[in-house]
mmCIF file of C-alpha atoms and ligand atoms in Angstrom:
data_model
loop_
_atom_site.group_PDB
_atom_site.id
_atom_site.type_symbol
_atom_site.label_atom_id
_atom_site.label_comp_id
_atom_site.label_asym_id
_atom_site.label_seq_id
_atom_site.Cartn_x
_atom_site.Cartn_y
_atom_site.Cartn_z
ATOM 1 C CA UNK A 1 -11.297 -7.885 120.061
ATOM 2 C CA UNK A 2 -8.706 -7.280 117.221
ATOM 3 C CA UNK A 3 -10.554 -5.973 114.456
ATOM 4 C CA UNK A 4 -10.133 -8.177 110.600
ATOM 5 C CA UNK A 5 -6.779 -6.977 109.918
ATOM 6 C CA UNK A 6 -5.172 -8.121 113.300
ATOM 7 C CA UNK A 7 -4.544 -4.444 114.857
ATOM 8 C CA UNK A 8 -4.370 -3.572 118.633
ATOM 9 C CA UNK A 9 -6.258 -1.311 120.414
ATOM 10 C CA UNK A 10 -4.853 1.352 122.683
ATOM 11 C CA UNK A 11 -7.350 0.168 125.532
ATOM 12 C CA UNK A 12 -4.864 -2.936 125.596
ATOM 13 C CA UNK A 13 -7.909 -5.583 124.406
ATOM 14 C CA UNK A 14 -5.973 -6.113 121.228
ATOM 15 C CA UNK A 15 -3.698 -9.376 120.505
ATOM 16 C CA UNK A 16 -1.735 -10.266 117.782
ATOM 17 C CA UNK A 17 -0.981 -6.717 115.612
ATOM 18 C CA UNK A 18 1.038 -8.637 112.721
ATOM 19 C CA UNK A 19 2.068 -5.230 111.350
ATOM 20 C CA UNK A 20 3.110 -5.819 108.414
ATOM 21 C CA UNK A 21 -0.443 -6.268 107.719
ATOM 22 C CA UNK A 22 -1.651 -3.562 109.117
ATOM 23 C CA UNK A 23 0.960 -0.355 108.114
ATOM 24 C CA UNK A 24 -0.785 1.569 105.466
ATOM 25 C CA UNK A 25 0.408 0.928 102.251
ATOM 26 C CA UNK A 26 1.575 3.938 99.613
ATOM 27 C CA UNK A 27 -1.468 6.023 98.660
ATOM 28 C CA UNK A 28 -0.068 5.568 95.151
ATOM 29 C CA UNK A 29 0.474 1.701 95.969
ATOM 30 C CA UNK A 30 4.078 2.224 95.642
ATOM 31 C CA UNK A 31 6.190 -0.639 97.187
ATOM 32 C CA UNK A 32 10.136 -0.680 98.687
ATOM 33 C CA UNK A 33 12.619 -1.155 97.090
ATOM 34 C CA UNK A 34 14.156 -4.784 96.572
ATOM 35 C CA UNK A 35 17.113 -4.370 99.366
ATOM 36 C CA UNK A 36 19.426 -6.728 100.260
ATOM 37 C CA UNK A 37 18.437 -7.247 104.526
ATOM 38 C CA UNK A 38 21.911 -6.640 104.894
ATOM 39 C CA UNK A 39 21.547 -3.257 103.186
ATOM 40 C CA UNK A 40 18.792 -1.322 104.885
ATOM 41 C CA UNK A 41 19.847 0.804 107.364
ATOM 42 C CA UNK A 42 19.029 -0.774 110.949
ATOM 43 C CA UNK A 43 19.004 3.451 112.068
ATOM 44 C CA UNK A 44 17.594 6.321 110.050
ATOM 45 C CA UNK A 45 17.934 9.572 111.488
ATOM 46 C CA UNK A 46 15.515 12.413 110.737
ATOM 47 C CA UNK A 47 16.135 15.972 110.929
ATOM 48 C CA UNK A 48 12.354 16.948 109.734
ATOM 49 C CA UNK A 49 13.446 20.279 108.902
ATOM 50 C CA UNK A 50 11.664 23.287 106.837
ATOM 51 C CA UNK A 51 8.188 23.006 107.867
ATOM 52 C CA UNK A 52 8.324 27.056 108.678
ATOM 53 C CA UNK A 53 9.516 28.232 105.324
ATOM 54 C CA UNK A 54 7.016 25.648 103.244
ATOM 55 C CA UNK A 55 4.221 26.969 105.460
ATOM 56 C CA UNK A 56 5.686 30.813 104.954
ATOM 57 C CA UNK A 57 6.367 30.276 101.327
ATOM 58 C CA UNK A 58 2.496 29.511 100.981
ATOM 59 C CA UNK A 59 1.201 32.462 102.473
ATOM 60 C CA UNK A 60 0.941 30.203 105.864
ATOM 61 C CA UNK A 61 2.300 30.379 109.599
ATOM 62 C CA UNK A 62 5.277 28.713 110.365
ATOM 63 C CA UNK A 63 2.675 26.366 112.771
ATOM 64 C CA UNK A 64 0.622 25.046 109.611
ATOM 65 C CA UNK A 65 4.243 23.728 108.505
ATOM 66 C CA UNK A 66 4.089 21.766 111.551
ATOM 67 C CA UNK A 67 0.697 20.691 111.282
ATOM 68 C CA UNK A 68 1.243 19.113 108.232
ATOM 69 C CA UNK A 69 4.657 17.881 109.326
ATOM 70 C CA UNK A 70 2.282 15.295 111.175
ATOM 71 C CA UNK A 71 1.055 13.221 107.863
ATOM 72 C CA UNK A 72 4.608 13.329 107.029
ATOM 73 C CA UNK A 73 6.239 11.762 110.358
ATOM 74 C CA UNK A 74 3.658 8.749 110.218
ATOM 75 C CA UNK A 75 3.774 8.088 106.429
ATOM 76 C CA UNK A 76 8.285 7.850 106.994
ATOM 77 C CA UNK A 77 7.643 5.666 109.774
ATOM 78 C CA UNK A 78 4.852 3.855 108.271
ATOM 79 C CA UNK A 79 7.596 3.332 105.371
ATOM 80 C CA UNK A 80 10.464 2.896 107.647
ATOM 81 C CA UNK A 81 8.141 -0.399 109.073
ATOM 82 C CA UNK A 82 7.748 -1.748 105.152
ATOM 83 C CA UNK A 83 11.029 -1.556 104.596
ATOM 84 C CA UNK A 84 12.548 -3.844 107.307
ATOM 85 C CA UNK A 85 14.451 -0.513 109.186
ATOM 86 C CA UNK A 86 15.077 -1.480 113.326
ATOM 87 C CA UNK A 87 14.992 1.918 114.709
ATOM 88 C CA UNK A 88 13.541 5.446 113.696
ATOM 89 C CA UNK A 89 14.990 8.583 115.022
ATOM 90 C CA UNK A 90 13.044 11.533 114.959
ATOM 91 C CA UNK A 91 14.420 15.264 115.572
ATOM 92 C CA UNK A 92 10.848 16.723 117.335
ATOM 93 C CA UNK A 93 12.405 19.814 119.570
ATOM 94 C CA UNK A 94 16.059 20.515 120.015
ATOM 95 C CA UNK A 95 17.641 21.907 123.220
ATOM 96 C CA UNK A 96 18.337 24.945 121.470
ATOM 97 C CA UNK A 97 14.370 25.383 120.214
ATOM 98 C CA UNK A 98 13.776 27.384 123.329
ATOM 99 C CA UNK A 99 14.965 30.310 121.681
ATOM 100 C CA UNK A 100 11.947 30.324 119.149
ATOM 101 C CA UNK A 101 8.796 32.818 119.699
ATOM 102 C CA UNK A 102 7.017 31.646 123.292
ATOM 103 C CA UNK A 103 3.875 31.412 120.467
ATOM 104 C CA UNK A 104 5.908 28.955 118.417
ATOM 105 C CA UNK A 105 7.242 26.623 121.614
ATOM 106 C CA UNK A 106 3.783 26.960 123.314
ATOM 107 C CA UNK A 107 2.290 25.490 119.929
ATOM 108 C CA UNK A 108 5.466 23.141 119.382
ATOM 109 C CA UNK A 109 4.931 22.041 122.995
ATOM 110 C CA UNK A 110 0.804 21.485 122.604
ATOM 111 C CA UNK A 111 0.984 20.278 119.088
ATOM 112 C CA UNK A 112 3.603 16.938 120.241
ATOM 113 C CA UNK A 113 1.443 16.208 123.406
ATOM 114 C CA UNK A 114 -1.804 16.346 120.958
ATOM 115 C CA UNK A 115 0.741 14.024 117.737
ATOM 116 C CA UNK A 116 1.311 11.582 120.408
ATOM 117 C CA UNK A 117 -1.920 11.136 121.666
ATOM 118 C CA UNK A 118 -3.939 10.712 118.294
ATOM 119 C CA UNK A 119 -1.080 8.804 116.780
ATOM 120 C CA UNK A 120 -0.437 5.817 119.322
ATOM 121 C CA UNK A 121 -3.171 3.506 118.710
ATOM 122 C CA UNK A 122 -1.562 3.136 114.874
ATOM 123 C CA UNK A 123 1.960 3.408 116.273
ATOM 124 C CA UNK A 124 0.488 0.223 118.620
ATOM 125 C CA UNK A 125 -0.820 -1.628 115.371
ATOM 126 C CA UNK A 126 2.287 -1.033 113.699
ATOM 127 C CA UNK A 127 4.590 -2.650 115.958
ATOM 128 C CA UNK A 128 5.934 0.531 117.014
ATOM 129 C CA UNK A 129 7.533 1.267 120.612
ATOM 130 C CA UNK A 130 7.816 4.786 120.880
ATOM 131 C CA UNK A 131 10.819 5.827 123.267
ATOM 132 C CA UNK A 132 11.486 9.170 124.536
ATOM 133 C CA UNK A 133 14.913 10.699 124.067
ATOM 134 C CA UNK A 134 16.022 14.022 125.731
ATOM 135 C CA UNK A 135 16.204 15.988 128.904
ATOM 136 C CA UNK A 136 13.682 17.032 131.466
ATOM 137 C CA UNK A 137 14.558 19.932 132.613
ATOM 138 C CA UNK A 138 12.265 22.519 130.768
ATOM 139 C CA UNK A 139 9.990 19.739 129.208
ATOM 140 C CA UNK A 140 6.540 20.249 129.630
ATOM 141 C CA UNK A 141 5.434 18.207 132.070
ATOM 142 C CA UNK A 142 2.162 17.312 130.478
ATOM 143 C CA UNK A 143 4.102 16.525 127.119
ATOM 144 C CA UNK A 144 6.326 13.576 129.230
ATOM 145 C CA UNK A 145 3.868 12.580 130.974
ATOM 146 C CA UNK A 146 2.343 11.931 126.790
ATOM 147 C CA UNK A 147 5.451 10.795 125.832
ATOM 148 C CA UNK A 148 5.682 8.107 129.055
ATOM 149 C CA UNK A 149 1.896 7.160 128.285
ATOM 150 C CA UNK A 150 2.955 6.414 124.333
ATOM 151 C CA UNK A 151 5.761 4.307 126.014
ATOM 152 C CA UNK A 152 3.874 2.426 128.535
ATOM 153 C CA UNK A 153 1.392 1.658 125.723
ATOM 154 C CA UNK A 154 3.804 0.268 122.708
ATOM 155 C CA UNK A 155 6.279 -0.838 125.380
ATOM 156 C CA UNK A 156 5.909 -4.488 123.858
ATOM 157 C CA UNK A 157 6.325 -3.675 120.599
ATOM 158 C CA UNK A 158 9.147 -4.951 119.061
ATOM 159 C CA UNK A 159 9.175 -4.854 115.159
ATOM 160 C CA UNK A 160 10.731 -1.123 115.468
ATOM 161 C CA UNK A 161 11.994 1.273 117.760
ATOM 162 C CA UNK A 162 10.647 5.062 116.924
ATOM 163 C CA UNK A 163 13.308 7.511 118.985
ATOM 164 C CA UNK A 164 10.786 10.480 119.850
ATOM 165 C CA UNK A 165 14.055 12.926 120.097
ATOM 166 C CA UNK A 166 12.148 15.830 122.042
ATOM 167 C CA UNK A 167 13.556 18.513 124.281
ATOM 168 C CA UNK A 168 16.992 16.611 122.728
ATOM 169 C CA UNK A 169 20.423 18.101 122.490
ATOM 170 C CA UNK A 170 23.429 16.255 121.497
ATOM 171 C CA UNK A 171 26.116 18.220 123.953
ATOM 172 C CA UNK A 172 23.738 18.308 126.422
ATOM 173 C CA UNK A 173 23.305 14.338 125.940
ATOM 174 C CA UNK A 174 26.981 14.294 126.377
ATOM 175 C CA UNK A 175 27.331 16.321 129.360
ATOM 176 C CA UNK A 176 24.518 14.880 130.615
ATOM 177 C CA UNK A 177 26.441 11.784 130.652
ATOM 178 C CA UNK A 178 29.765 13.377 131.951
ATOM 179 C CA UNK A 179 28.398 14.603 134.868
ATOM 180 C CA UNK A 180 26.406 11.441 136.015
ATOM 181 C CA UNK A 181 29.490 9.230 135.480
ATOM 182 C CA UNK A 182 31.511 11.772 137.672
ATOM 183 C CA UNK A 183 29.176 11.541 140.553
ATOM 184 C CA UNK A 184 28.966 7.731 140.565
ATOM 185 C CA UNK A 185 33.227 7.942 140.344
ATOM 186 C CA UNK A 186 32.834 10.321 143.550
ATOM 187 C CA UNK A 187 29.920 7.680 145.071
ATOM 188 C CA UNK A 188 33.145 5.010 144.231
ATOM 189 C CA UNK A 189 30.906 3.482 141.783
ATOM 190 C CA UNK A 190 32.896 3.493 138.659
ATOM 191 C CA UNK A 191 36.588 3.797 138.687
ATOM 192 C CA UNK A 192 37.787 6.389 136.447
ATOM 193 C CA UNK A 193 40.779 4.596 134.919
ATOM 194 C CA UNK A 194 37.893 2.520 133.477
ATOM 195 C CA UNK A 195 35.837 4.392 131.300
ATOM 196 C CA UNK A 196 36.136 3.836 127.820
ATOM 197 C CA UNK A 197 33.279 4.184 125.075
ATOM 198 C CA UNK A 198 31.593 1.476 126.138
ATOM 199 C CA UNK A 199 30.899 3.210 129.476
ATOM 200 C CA UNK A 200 30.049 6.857 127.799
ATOM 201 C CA UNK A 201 27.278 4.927 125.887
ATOM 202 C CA UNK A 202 25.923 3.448 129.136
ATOM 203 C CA UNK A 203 25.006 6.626 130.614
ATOM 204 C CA UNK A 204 23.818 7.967 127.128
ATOM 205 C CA UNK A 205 20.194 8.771 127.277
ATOM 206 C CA UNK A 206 18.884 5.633 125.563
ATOM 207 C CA UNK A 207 21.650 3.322 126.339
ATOM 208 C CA UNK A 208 20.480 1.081 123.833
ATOM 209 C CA UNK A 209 20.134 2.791 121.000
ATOM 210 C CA UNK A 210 22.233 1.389 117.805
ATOM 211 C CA UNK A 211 24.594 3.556 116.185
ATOM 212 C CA UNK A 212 23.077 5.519 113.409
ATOM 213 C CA UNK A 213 23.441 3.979 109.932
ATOM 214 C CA UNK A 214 21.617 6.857 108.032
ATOM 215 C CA UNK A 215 20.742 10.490 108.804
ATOM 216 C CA UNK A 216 18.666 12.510 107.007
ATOM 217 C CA UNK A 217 17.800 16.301 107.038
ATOM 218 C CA UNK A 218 15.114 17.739 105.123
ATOM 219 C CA UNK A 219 14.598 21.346 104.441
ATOM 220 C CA UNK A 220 18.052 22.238 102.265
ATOM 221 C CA UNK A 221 20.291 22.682 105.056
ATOM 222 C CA UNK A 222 23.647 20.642 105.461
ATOM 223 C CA UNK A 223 24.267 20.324 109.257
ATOM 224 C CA UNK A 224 23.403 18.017 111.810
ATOM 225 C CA UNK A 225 22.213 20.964 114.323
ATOM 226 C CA UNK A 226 23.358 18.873 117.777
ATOM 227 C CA UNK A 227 21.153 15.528 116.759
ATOM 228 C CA UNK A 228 22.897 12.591 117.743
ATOM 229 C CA UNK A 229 25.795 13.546 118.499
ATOM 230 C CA UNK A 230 27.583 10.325 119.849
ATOM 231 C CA UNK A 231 24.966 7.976 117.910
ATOM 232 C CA UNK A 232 26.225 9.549 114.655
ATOM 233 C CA UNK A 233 29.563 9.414 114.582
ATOM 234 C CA UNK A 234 30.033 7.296 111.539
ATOM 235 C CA UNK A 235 26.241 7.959 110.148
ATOM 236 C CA UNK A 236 26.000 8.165 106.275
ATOM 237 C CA UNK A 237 24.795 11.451 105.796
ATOM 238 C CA UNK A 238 21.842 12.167 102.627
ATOM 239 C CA UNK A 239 20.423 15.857 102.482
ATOM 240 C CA UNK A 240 16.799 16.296 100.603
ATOM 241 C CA UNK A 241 16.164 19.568 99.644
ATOM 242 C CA UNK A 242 12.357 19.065 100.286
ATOM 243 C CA UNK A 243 10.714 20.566 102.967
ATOM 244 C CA UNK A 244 9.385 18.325 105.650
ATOM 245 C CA UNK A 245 5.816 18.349 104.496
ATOM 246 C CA UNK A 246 6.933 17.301 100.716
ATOM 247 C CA UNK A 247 8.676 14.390 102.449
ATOM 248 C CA UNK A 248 7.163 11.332 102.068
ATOM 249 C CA UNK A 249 8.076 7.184 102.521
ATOM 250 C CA UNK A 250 9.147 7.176 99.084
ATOM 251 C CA UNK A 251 11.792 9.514 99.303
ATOM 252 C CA UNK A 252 12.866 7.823 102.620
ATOM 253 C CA UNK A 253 12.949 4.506 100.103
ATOM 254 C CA UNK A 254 15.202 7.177 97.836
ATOM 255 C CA UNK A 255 17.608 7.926 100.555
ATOM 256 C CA UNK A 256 17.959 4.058 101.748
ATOM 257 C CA UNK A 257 19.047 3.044 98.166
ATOM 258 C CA UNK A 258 21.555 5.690 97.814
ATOM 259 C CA UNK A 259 22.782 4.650 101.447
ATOM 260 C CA UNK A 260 22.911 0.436 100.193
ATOM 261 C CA UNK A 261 25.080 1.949 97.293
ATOM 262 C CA UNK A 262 27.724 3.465 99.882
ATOM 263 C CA UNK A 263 30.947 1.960 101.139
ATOM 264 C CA UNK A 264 31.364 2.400 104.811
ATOM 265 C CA UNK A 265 35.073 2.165 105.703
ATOM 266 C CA UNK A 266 34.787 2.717 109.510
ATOM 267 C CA UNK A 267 38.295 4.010 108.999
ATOM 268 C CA UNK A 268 39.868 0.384 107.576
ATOM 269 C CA UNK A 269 41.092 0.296 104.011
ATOM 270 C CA UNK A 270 41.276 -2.341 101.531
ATOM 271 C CA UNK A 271 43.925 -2.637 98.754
ATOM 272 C CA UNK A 272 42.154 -2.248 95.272
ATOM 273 C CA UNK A 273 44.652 -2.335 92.824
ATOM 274 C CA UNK A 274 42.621 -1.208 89.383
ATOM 275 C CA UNK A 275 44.477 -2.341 86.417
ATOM 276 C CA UNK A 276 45.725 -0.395 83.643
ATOM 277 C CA UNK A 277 45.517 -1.272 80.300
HETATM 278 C C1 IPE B 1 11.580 21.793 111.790
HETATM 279 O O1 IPE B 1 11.115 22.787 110.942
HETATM 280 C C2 IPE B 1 10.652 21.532 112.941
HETATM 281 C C3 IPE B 1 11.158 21.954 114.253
HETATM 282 C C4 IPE B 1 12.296 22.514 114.503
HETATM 283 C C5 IPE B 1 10.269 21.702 115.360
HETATM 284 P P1 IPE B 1 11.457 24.301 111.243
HETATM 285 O O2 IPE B 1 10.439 24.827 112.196
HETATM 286 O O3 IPE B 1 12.860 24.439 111.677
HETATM 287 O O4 IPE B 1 11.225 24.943 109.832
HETATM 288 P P2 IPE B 1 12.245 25.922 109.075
HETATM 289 O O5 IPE B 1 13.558 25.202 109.009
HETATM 290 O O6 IPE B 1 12.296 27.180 109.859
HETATM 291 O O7 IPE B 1 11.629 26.069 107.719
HETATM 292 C C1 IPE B 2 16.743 21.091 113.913
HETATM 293 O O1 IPE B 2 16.171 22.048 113.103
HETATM 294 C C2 IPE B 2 15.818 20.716 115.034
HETATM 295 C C3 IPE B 2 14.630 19.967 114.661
HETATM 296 C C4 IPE B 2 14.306 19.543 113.457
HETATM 297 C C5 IPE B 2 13.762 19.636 115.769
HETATM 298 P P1 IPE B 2 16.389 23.602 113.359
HETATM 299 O O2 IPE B 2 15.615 24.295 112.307
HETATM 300 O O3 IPE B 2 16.070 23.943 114.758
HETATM 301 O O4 IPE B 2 17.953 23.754 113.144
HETATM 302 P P2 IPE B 2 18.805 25.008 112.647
HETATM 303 O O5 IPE B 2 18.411 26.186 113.487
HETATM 304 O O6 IPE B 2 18.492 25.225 111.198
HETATM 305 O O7 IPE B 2 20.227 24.593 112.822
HETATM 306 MG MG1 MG B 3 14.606 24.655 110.685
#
């Protein structure tokens, strides 16, 4: 049975998850901002960086940074739904954060598997379709096997798409691609004259993804660090200097105005003439 606000159920009894109604609102009762449809980003990007140096800063291990990373990643996407965004990117475990402590990937590794399991039921209420985006090849194999569960589970969701970006690298998303669409030119299934970007993005790792409109990175850094490569290429790019775990949906609302205020050229140009008086 759904319960009185119209939410699903993980067990699949559920019906009907309206999820507008059911998102948590603002602790503070906060609400959007006013947008223009045409001006919220269908994409945000999230580089949740500088949970380790909050958590160090406090006297803390880098883990407890992650810990409370969690709140942070549902209240953004809990936002991200109130706000009208499409899809939700999310920057979990890069190809290159093998090289951390084995302590610090074993926990990174546990803590995701035990994020996705006690977050999908709300994920399910909210509309939510979780998709995973990455490679296998070093994954834990209980954490896809999570991830594919949290998939199978939302997989009719369809007010917005939240990009799990885990074991995710964005040259190794491009190679990735490169070498698939050069064995199915040897198998004489795709002619090489005929690749173009169109085809690159079919063998992406979510084919469907939209391009990103706006990527953020938390933490006070200014680089993309690999994420979304190809998806990004013409992303609007807003750095916080807040840690991760000082994020919250109102600064996501912060960084979605400033992005409605931007002019995206794409590369075109338009004659302005200002006159002078
Ligand atoms: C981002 O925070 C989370 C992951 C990479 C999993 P960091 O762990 O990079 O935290 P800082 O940047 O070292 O503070
Ligand atoms: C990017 O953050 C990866 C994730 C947020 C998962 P990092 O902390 O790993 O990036 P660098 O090392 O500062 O470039
Ligand atoms: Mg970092």
């Amino acid at each position: 049975m759904p319960d009185a606000t119209g939410s699903a159920s993980a067990d699949g009894t559920g019906t009907d998850p309206r999820p507008l109604d059911v998102v948590p609102l603002h602790r503070g009762g906060l609400t959007p901002p006013a947008l223009d449809p045409a001006a919220v980003p269908a994409h945000v990007a999230c580089v949740m960086d500088g949970n380790g140096r909050w958590a160090n800063a406090r006297g803390l291990p880098r883990t407890e940074g992650h810990r409370v990373g969690e709140s942070t990643m549902m209240d953004v996407i809990a936002g991200a739904v109130e706000l009208g965004v499409k899809e939700l990117s999310v920057y979990a475990f890069s190809t290159e954060n093998w090289k951390r402590s084995p302590a610090e990937v074993r926990f990174l590794m546990g803590f995701t598997r035990s994020v996705l399991r006690a977050q999908t039921d709300d994920l399910l209420a909210w509309g939510v379709r979780v998709n995973w985006v990455g490679r296998e090849p070093r994954l834990w194999k209980s954490v896809l096997k999570e991830v594919r569960r949290s998939e199978r589970i939302t997989a009719a969701n369809d007010t917005m798409v939240l990009n799990m970006c885990l074991n995710y690298g964005g040259r190794a998303e491009i190679a990735d691609a490169a070498r698939a669409m050069a064995q199915d030119v040897e198998a004489g299934r795709l002619r090489a004259a005929s690749i173009n970007e169109k085809t690159v993005q079919r063998y992406l790792y979510s084919p469907h993804m939209r391009d990103v409109d706006l990527l953020i990175r938390t933490g006070g850094e200014q680089r993309t660090s690999n994420f979304l490569m190809w998806s990004s290429a013409y992303a609007e790019l807003y750095f916080s200097d807040l840690p991760w775990p000082e994020f919250d949906r109102t600064e996501l609302w912060r960084a979605c105005e400033a992005y409605a205020h931007r002019e995206r050229r794409f590369g075109g140009a338009v004659d302005r003439v200002t006159s002078r008086s």
